[in-house]
Amino acid sequence: MTTAIAAIIIFFIVVLVHEFGHFAVAKLVGIKVHEFSIGMGPRIGKLNKGETEYSLRVLPIGGYVRMEGEDEKSDDERSFSNKSPISRILVLLAGATMNFILALIIFFIVSIVIGTPTTEIDTVMQNGPAYEAGIKNGDKIISVEGNKISDWQEFKNIFATVENTVDIKVLRDGEVKSFTLDPQIDESGNKVIGISVKTNVSVIESIKYSFTNLIFIITLMFDFIKMAITGNINKGDVAGPIGVIQLIGETTKYGFLSVLNLAAFININLGFFNLLPIPALDGSRILFILVELVRGKPLDPEKEGIIHFIGFVFLIALMLLISYNDINRLNIF
């Protein structure tokens, strides 16, 4: 039950924020909005206010903002298609932008609550790699694999690329000391050296930590795309709605802050994925508008609509395939 509630809340907030971005900017630039919907499938509730219908649908896995002239020709001066290219691009960018902003806010809240990790070691676990190498409490990590580091995220980024041993330099009583460690794999499958670091509660550091995390995760998304193009991923590396729900369930075991971090990660994933130039996604629509700017005239709305429809069918098929793999991987049945 906890998993279901957490999943519904996370999906609802992620979709709500994304669609609200489109909605708010559409209203701001004067586009007529017919419907603001959260969820997919049959409608379970609605509220009419002005020219817009606000609806709630049964499946909290999507949503949409239905604007005048978005997918069809319209003579209405307030239609999406009759607005300037820049206005349309801003509307399309707004959804992902709101997801990124929400992720930044979540990271900031988590950082303020638990503090921002520093590079000063608080505890060295007995019998761990760091303990065996001679690293001590109070040592300050200043270099990893020959790369100078100024914050904990830099350490994590470099450490993630290490395959076998790792060279670490620390500052101890004003003296630089060098160590070579053999990382271990913990119960969760993570590579560790057996240390915990001190944290620092600071608004400035929390803001910096939030942006660093956002950039780091977006970089991971680009790396994933490269791996997908080169065929270096397997079915287990991709999760659909079912897989995400299962991951949310696992995360709830570690507390509310862990769930918040996962929600931030999901927000960034949704925002990033929506900006990919895949037909039916915001990124593809932006690409068509950029082509329009180059050509000096828009593409045929009907032809563009057909392309987006084909892309939508492809995405639904892909979601079903991924969900099928999730069911097999998790042995749900």
CSV table of C-alpha atoms in Angstrom, one decimal:
chain,number,residue,atom,x,y,z
A,1,MET,CA,0.0,0.0,0.0
A,2,THR,CA,2.9,2.4,0.9
A,3,THR,CA,4.4,1.7,-2.5
A,4,ALA,CA,1.2,2.4,-4.4
A,5,ILE,CA,0.6,5.7,-2.5
A,6,ALA,CA,4.1,6.9,-3.0
A,7,ALA,CA,4.1,6.0,-6.7
A,8,ILE,CA,0.8,7.8,-7.3
A,9,ILE,CA,1.9,10.9,-5.4
A,10,ILE,CA,5.2,11.0,-7.3
A,11,PHE,CA,3.7,10.4,-10.8
A,12,PHE,CA,0.9,12.9,-10.0
A,13,ILE,CA,3.4,15.7,-9.0
A,14,VAL,CA,5.8,15.0,-11.8
A,15,VAL,CA,3.1,15.1,-14.4
A,16,LEU,CA,1.3,18.1,-12.8
A,17,VAL,CA,4.4,20.2,-12.7
A,18,HIS,CA,5.3,19.3,-16.3
A,19,GLU,CA,1.9,20.1,-17.7
A,20,PHE,CA,1.5,23.2,-15.6
A,21,GLY,CA,4.7,24.5,-17.2
A,22,HIS,CA,3.1,24.2,-20.7
A,23,PHE,CA,-0.2,25.6,-19.4
A,24,ALA,CA,1.2,28.6,-17.6
A,25,VAL,CA,3.4,29.7,-20.5
A,26,ALA,CA,0.6,29.1,-23.0
A,27,LYS,CA,-1.6,31.4,-21.0
A,28,LEU,CA,1.2,33.9,-20.7
A,29,VAL,CA,1.7,34.2,-24.4
A,30,GLY,CA,-2.0,34.4,-25.1
A,31,ILE,CA,-2.8,30.9,-26.4
A,32,LYS,CA,-6.3,29.5,-26.0
A,33,VAL,CA,-6.2,26.4,-23.8
A,34,HIS,CA,-9.2,24.1,-24.1
A,35,GLU,CA,-8.2,21.5,-21.5
A,36,PHE,CA,-5.6,20.9,-18.8
A,37,SER,CA,-5.6,17.2,-18.0
A,38,ILE,CA,-3.7,15.2,-15.4
A,39,GLY,CA,-3.6,11.5,-16.1
A,40,MET,CA,-4.7,9.4,-19.0
A,41,GLY,CA,-7.7,7.3,-19.8
A,42,PRO,CA,-11.3,7.8,-18.7
A,43,ARG,CA,-12.0,11.1,-17.0
A,44,ILE,CA,-13.0,10.8,-13.3
A,45,GLY,CA,-13.5,14.5,-12.6
A,46,LYS,CA,-13.5,17.9,-14.2
A,47,LEU,CA,-13.9,21.6,-13.4
A,48,ASN,CA,-14.7,24.3,-16.0
A,49,LYS,CA,-13.3,27.7,-15.4
A,50,GLY,CA,-13.4,30.3,-18.1
A,51,GLU,CA,-12.5,28.8,-21.5
A,52,THR,CA,-10.5,25.9,-20.0
A,53,GLU,CA,-11.6,22.5,-18.7
A,54,TYR,CA,-9.5,21.1,-15.8
A,55,SER,CA,-9.8,17.3,-15.8
A,56,LEU,CA,-8.5,14.4,-13.8
A,57,ARG,CA,-8.2,11.0,-15.4
A,58,VAL,CA,-7.9,7.6,-14.0
A,59,LEU,CA,-4.2,6.6,-14.9
A,60,PRO,CA,-1.6,8.9,-13.3
A,61,ILE,CA,1.0,8.1,-15.9
A,62,GLY,CA,0.7,11.1,-18.2
A,63,GLY,CA,-1.3,14.2,-18.9
A,64,TYR,CA,-1.7,16.9,-21.5
A,65,VAL,CA,-2.6,20.5,-22.3
A,66,ARG,CA,-4.9,20.7,-25.2
A,67,MET,CA,-4.4,24.0,-27.0
A,68,GLU,CA,-6.2,25.6,-29.9
A,69,GLY,CA,-4.4,24.9,-33.2
A,70,GLU,CA,-1.8,22.7,-31.7
A,71,ASP,CA,-2.3,19.7,-34.0
A,72,GLU,CA,-4.7,21.1,-36.6
A,73,LYS,CA,-5.2,24.2,-38.7
A,74,SER,CA,-6.9,27.1,-37.0
A,75,ASP,CA,-7.8,30.6,-38.0
A,76,ASP,CA,-8.1,31.7,-34.4
A,77,GLU,CA,-5.5,34.4,-33.7
A,78,ARG,CA,-5.0,32.9,-30.3
A,79,SER,CA,-4.2,29.4,-31.6
A,80,PHE,CA,-0.9,27.8,-31.0
A,81,SER,CA,-0.1,27.6,-34.7
A,82,ASN,CA,-0.6,31.3,-35.2
A,83,LYS,CA,1.8,32.4,-32.4
A,84,SER,CA,5.4,33.3,-33.2
A,85,PRO,CA,8.0,30.5,-33.4
A,86,ILE,CA,9.7,31.8,-30.2
A,87,SER,CA,6.4,31.8,-28.3
A,88,ARG,CA,5.7,28.2,-29.4
A,89,ILE,CA,9.2,27.1,-28.4
A,90,LEU,CA,8.9,28.7,-25.0
A,91,VAL,CA,5.6,26.8,-24.4
A,92,LEU,CA,7.2,23.5,-25.4
A,93,LEU,CA,10.3,24.1,-23.3
A,94,ALA,CA,8.3,25.0,-20.3
A,95,GLY,CA,7.3,21.5,-19.3
A,96,ALA,CA,10.8,20.1,-19.0
A,97,THR,CA,12.0,23.3,-17.5
A,98,MET,CA,9.5,23.0,-14.7
A,99,ASN,CA,10.6,19.4,-14.1
A,100,PHE,CA,14.2,20.6,-13.8
A,101,ILE,CA,13.2,23.4,-11.4
A,102,LEU,CA,11.3,21.0,-9.2
A,103,ALA,CA,14.3,18.7,-9.1
A,104,LEU,CA,16.5,21.6,-8.1
A,105,ILE,CA,14.1,22.5,-5.3
A,106,ILE,CA,14.0,18.9,-4.1
A,107,PHE,CA,17.8,18.6,-4.1
A,108,PHE,CA,18.0,21.9,-2.2
A,109,ILE,CA,15.5,20.7,0.5
A,110,VAL,CA,17.3,17.4,1.0
A,111,SER,CA,20.7,19.2,1.2
A,112,ILE,CA,19.4,21.7,3.8
A,113,VAL,CA,18.0,18.9,5.9
A,114,ILE,CA,21.0,16.5,5.9
A,115,GLY,CA,23.7,18.9,4.9
A,116,THR,CA,26.0,19.0,1.9
A,117,PRO,CA,28.7,16.3,1.8
A,118,THR,CA,32.3,17.7,2.1
A,119,THR,CA,35.6,16.0,1.3
A,120,GLU,CA,36.6,15.7,5.0
A,121,ILE,CA,36.3,12.1,6.2
A,122,ASP,CA,34.1,11.7,9.3
A,123,THR,CA,34.3,7.9,9.8
A,124,VAL,CA,36.5,5.1,8.4
A,125,MET,CA,34.7,1.8,8.6
A,126,GLN,CA,36.8,-0.9,10.3
A,127,ASN,CA,38.2,-3.6,8.0
A,128,GLY,CA,37.1,-1.6,4.9
A,129,PRO,CA,39.4,-0.7,2.0
A,130,ALA,CA,40.1,2.8,3.4
A,131,TYR,CA,40.8,1.4,6.9
A,132,GLU,CA,43.2,-1.3,5.5
A,133,ALA,CA,45.0,1.3,3.5
A,134,GLY,CA,45.6,3.6,6.5
A,135,ILE,CA,43.2,6.4,5.9
A,136,LYS,CA,42.0,8.0,9.2
A,137,ASN,CA,39.1,10.1,10.5
A,138,GLY,CA,39.6,13.7,9.8
A,139,ASP,CA,41.6,13.2,6.6
A,140,LYS,CA,40.6,15.6,3.8
A,141,ILE,CA,40.5,14.1,0.3
A,142,ILE,CA,42.2,16.4,-2.1
A,143,SER,CA,42.9,14.2,-5.1
A,144,VAL,CA,41.5,11.1,-6.8
A,145,GLU,CA,43.3,9.3,-9.7
A,146,GLY,CA,45.6,12.4,-10.0
A,147,ASN,CA,42.6,14.7,-10.3
A,148,LYS,CA,42.3,17.5,-7.8
A,149,ILE,CA,38.8,17.7,-6.3
A,150,SER,CA,37.0,20.6,-4.5
A,151,ASP,CA,33.7,18.9,-3.6
A,152,TRP,CA,32.1,15.5,-2.9
A,153,GLN,CA,30.3,15.3,-6.3
A,154,GLU,CA,33.7,15.6,-8.1
A,155,PHE,CA,35.0,12.7,-6.0
A,156,LYS,CA,31.9,10.6,-6.9
A,157,ASN,CA,32.2,11.4,-10.6
A,158,ILE,CA,35.8,10.3,-10.8
A,159,PHE,CA,35.4,7.4,-8.5
A,160,ALA,CA,32.6,6.0,-10.7
A,161,THR,CA,35.0,5.7,-13.6
A,162,VAL,CA,37.5,3.6,-11.6
A,163,GLU,CA,37.5,-0.1,-12.5
A,164,ASN,CA,40.1,-1.7,-10.2
A,165,THR,CA,42.3,0.1,-7.7
A,166,VAL,CA,42.0,3.8,-6.9
A,167,ASP,CA,44.7,6.3,-6.0
A,168,ILE,CA,43.6,8.9,-3.3
A,169,LYS,CA,45.6,11.7,-1.8
A,170,VAL,CA,44.5,13.2,1.5
A,171,LEU,CA,45.6,16.2,3.6
A,172,ARG,CA,46.4,15.2,7.2
A,173,ASP,CA,47.8,17.8,9.7
A,174,GLY,CA,49.1,19.9,6.8
A,175,GLU,CA,50.8,17.0,5.1
A,176,VAL,CA,49.8,15.3,1.9
A,177,LYS,CA,49.6,11.5,2.0
A,178,SER,CA,48.9,9.1,-0.8
A,179,PHE,CA,47.0,5.8,-0.7
A,180,THR,CA,46.0,3.0,-3.1
A,181,LEU,CA,42.8,1.2,-2.4
A,182,ASP,CA,40.8,-1.7,-3.8
A,183,PRO,CA,37.1,-0.8,-3.7
A,184,GLN,CA,34.6,-3.3,-2.6
A,185,ILE,CA,31.0,-4.0,-3.7
A,186,ASP,CA,28.3,-3.6,-1.1
A,187,GLU,CA,25.0,-5.4,-0.7
A,188,SER,CA,23.3,-2.9,-3.0
A,189,GLY,CA,25.9,-3.5,-5.8
A,190,ASN,CA,27.6,-0.1,-5.2
A,191,LYS,CA,31.3,0.3,-5.3
A,192,VAL,CA,32.6,1.6,-1.9
A,193,ILE,CA,35.8,2.2,0.0
A,194,GLY,CA,34.3,2.2,3.5
A,195,ILE,CA,34.1,5.9,4.5
A,196,SER,CA,31.5,8.5,5.5
A,197,VAL,CA,32.2,12.2,5.1
A,198,LYS,CA,31.2,15.2,7.2
A,199,THR,CA,28.4,17.4,6.0
A,200,ASN,CA,28.0,21.2,6.0
A,201,VAL,CA,24.6,22.9,6.3
A,202,SER,CA,24.8,26.0,4.1
A,203,VAL,CA,22.3,27.7,1.7
A,204,ILE,CA,25.0,28.6,-0.8
A,205,GLU,CA,26.5,25.1,-0.7
A,206,SER,CA,23.0,23.6,-1.0
A,207,ILE,CA,22.3,25.7,-4.1
A,208,LYS,CA,25.6,24.7,-5.6
A,209,TYR,CA,24.9,21.0,-4.7
A,210,SER,CA,21.5,21.2,-6.4
A,211,PHE,CA,22.8,22.5,-9.7
A,212,THR,CA,25.8,20.0,-9.6
A,213,ASN,CA,23.4,17.1,-9.1
A,214,LEU,CA,21.2,18.3,-11.9
A,215,ILE,CA,24.1,18.6,-14.3
A,216,PHE,CA,25.5,15.3,-13.2
A,217,ILE,CA,22.3,13.4,-13.9
A,218,ILE,CA,21.7,15.1,-17.2
A,219,THR,CA,25.2,14.0,-18.2
A,220,LEU,CA,24.3,10.4,-17.2
A,221,MET,CA,21.3,10.7,-19.5
A,222,PHE,CA,23.5,11.7,-22.4
A,223,ASP,CA,25.8,8.8,-21.6
A,224,PHE,CA,22.9,6.5,-21.6
A,225,ILE,CA,21.8,7.7,-25.1
A,226,LYS,CA,25.3,7.1,-26.4
A,227,MET,CA,25.2,3.6,-25.0
A,228,ALA,CA,21.8,3.0,-26.5
A,229,ILE,CA,23.0,4.1,-29.9
A,230,THR,CA,26.1,1.9,-29.7
A,231,GLY,CA,24.0,-1.1,-28.4
A,232,ASN,CA,25.8,-1.2,-25.0
A,233,ILE,CA,22.7,-1.5,-22.9
A,234,ASN,CA,20.6,-4.5,-22.0
A,235,LYS,CA,16.9,-4.9,-21.1
A,236,GLY,CA,17.7,-4.7,-17.4
A,237,ASP,CA,19.1,-1.1,-17.8
A,238,VAL,CA,15.6,0.2,-18.8
A,239,ALA,CA,12.6,0.5,-16.7
A,240,GLY,CA,9.0,1.4,-17.5
A,241,PRO,CA,6.2,2.5,-15.2
A,242,ILE,CA,6.1,-0.9,-13.5
A,243,GLY,CA,9.8,-0.9,-13.0
A,244,VAL,CA,9.7,2.6,-11.6
A,245,ILE,CA,6.9,1.7,-9.2
A,246,GLN,CA,9.0,-1.3,-8.0
A,247,LEU,CA,12.0,1.1,-7.5
A,248,ILE,CA,9.8,3.5,-5.6
A,249,GLY,CA,8.8,0.7,-3.3
A,250,GLU,CA,12.4,-0.3,-2.6
A,251,THR,CA,13.3,3.4,-2.0
A,252,THR,CA,10.5,3.9,0.6
A,253,LYS,CA,12.4,1.4,2.9
A,254,TYR,CA,15.2,4.0,3.2
A,255,GLY,CA,13.0,6.9,4.3
A,256,PHE,CA,11.3,10.0,3.0
A,257,LEU,CA,14.5,11.8,1.9
A,258,SER,CA,15.4,8.9,-0.3
A,259,VAL,CA,12.0,9.0,-1.9
A,260,LEU,CA,12.5,12.8,-2.5
A,261,ASN,CA,15.8,12.1,-4.2
A,262,LEU,CA,14.2,9.5,-6.4
A,263,ALA,CA,11.4,12.0,-7.3
A,264,ALA,CA,14.0,14.5,-8.3
A,265,PHE,CA,15.7,11.8,-10.5
A,266,ILE,CA,12.3,10.9,-12.1
A,267,ASN,CA,11.7,14.6,-12.8
A,268,ILE,CA,15.0,15.0,-14.6
A,269,ASN,CA,14.4,11.8,-16.6
A,270,LEU,CA,11.0,13.0,-17.7
A,271,GLY,CA,12.2,16.5,-18.6
A,272,PHE,CA,15.2,15.1,-20.5
A,273,PHE,CA,13.3,12.4,-22.3
A,274,ASN,CA,10.6,14.9,-23.4
A,275,LEU,CA,13.3,17.1,-25.1
A,276,LEU,CA,14.6,14.3,-27.3
A,277,PRO,CA,13.8,14.9,-31.0
A,278,ILE,CA,11.5,11.9,-31.1
A,279,PRO,CA,8.1,12.4,-32.9
A,280,ALA,CA,5.2,13.1,-30.5
A,281,LEU,CA,7.6,14.5,-27.9
A,282,ASP,CA,8.3,18.2,-27.1
A,283,GLY,CA,11.8,17.9,-28.5
A,284,SER,CA,10.5,16.9,-31.9
A,285,ARG,CA,8.0,19.7,-32.0
A,286,ILE,CA,10.7,22.2,-31.2
A,287,LEU,CA,12.8,20.7,-34.0
A,288,PHE,CA,10.0,21.2,-36.5
A,289,ILE,CA,9.7,24.9,-35.4
A,290,LEU,CA,13.4,25.4,-35.8
A,291,VAL,CA,13.1,23.9,-39.3
A,292,GLU,CA,10.3,26.4,-39.9
A,293,LEU,CA,12.6,29.3,-38.9
A,294,VAL,CA,15.2,28.1,-41.4
A,295,ARG,CA,12.7,27.6,-44.2
A,296,GLY,CA,10.8,30.8,-43.5
A,297,LYS,CA,7.5,29.0,-43.5
A,298,PRO,CA,5.8,26.2,-41.4
A,299,LEU,CA,5.5,22.6,-42.4
A,300,ASP,CA,2.2,21.2,-43.5
A,301,PRO,CA,0.3,20.7,-40.2
A,302,GLU,CA,-1.4,17.5,-41.4
A,303,LYS,CA,1.9,16.0,-42.4
A,304,GLU,CA,3.5,17.0,-39.1
A,305,GLY,CA,0.5,15.6,-37.3
A,306,ILE,CA,0.9,12.2,-39.1
A,307,ILE,CA,4.6,12.1,-38.1
A,308,HIS,CA,3.7,12.8,-34.4
A,309,PHE,CA,0.9,10.2,-34.5
A,310,ILE,CA,3.4,7.6,-35.8
A,311,GLY,CA,5.8,8.6,-33.1
A,312,PHE,CA,3.0,8.3,-30.5
A,313,VAL,CA,2.2,4.8,-31.6
A,314,PHE,CA,5.9,3.9,-31.5
A,315,LEU,CA,6.2,5.3,-27.9
A,316,ILE,CA,3.1,3.3,-26.8
A,317,ALA,CA,4.5,0.1,-28.3
A,318,LEU,CA,7.9,0.8,-26.7
A,319,MET,CA,6.2,1.4,-23.3
A,320,LEU,CA,4.3,-1.9,-23.6
A,321,LEU,CA,7.4,-3.7,-24.5
A,322,ILE,CA,9.4,-2.2,-21.6
A,323,SER,CA,6.5,-3.0,-19.2
A,324,TYR,CA,6.4,-6.6,-20.5
A,325,ASN,CA,10.2,-6.8,-19.7
A,326,ASP,CA,9.5,-5.3,-16.2
A,327,ILE,CA,6.9,-8.0,-15.5
A,328,ASN,CA,9.3,-10.8,-16.6
A,329,ARG,CA,12.3,-9.3,-14.7
A,330,LEU,CA,10.3,-8.8,-11.5
A,331,ASN,CA,8.4,-12.1,-11.8
A,332,ILE,CA,5.1,-10.3,-11.0
A,333,PHE,CA,3.1,-13.2,-12.3
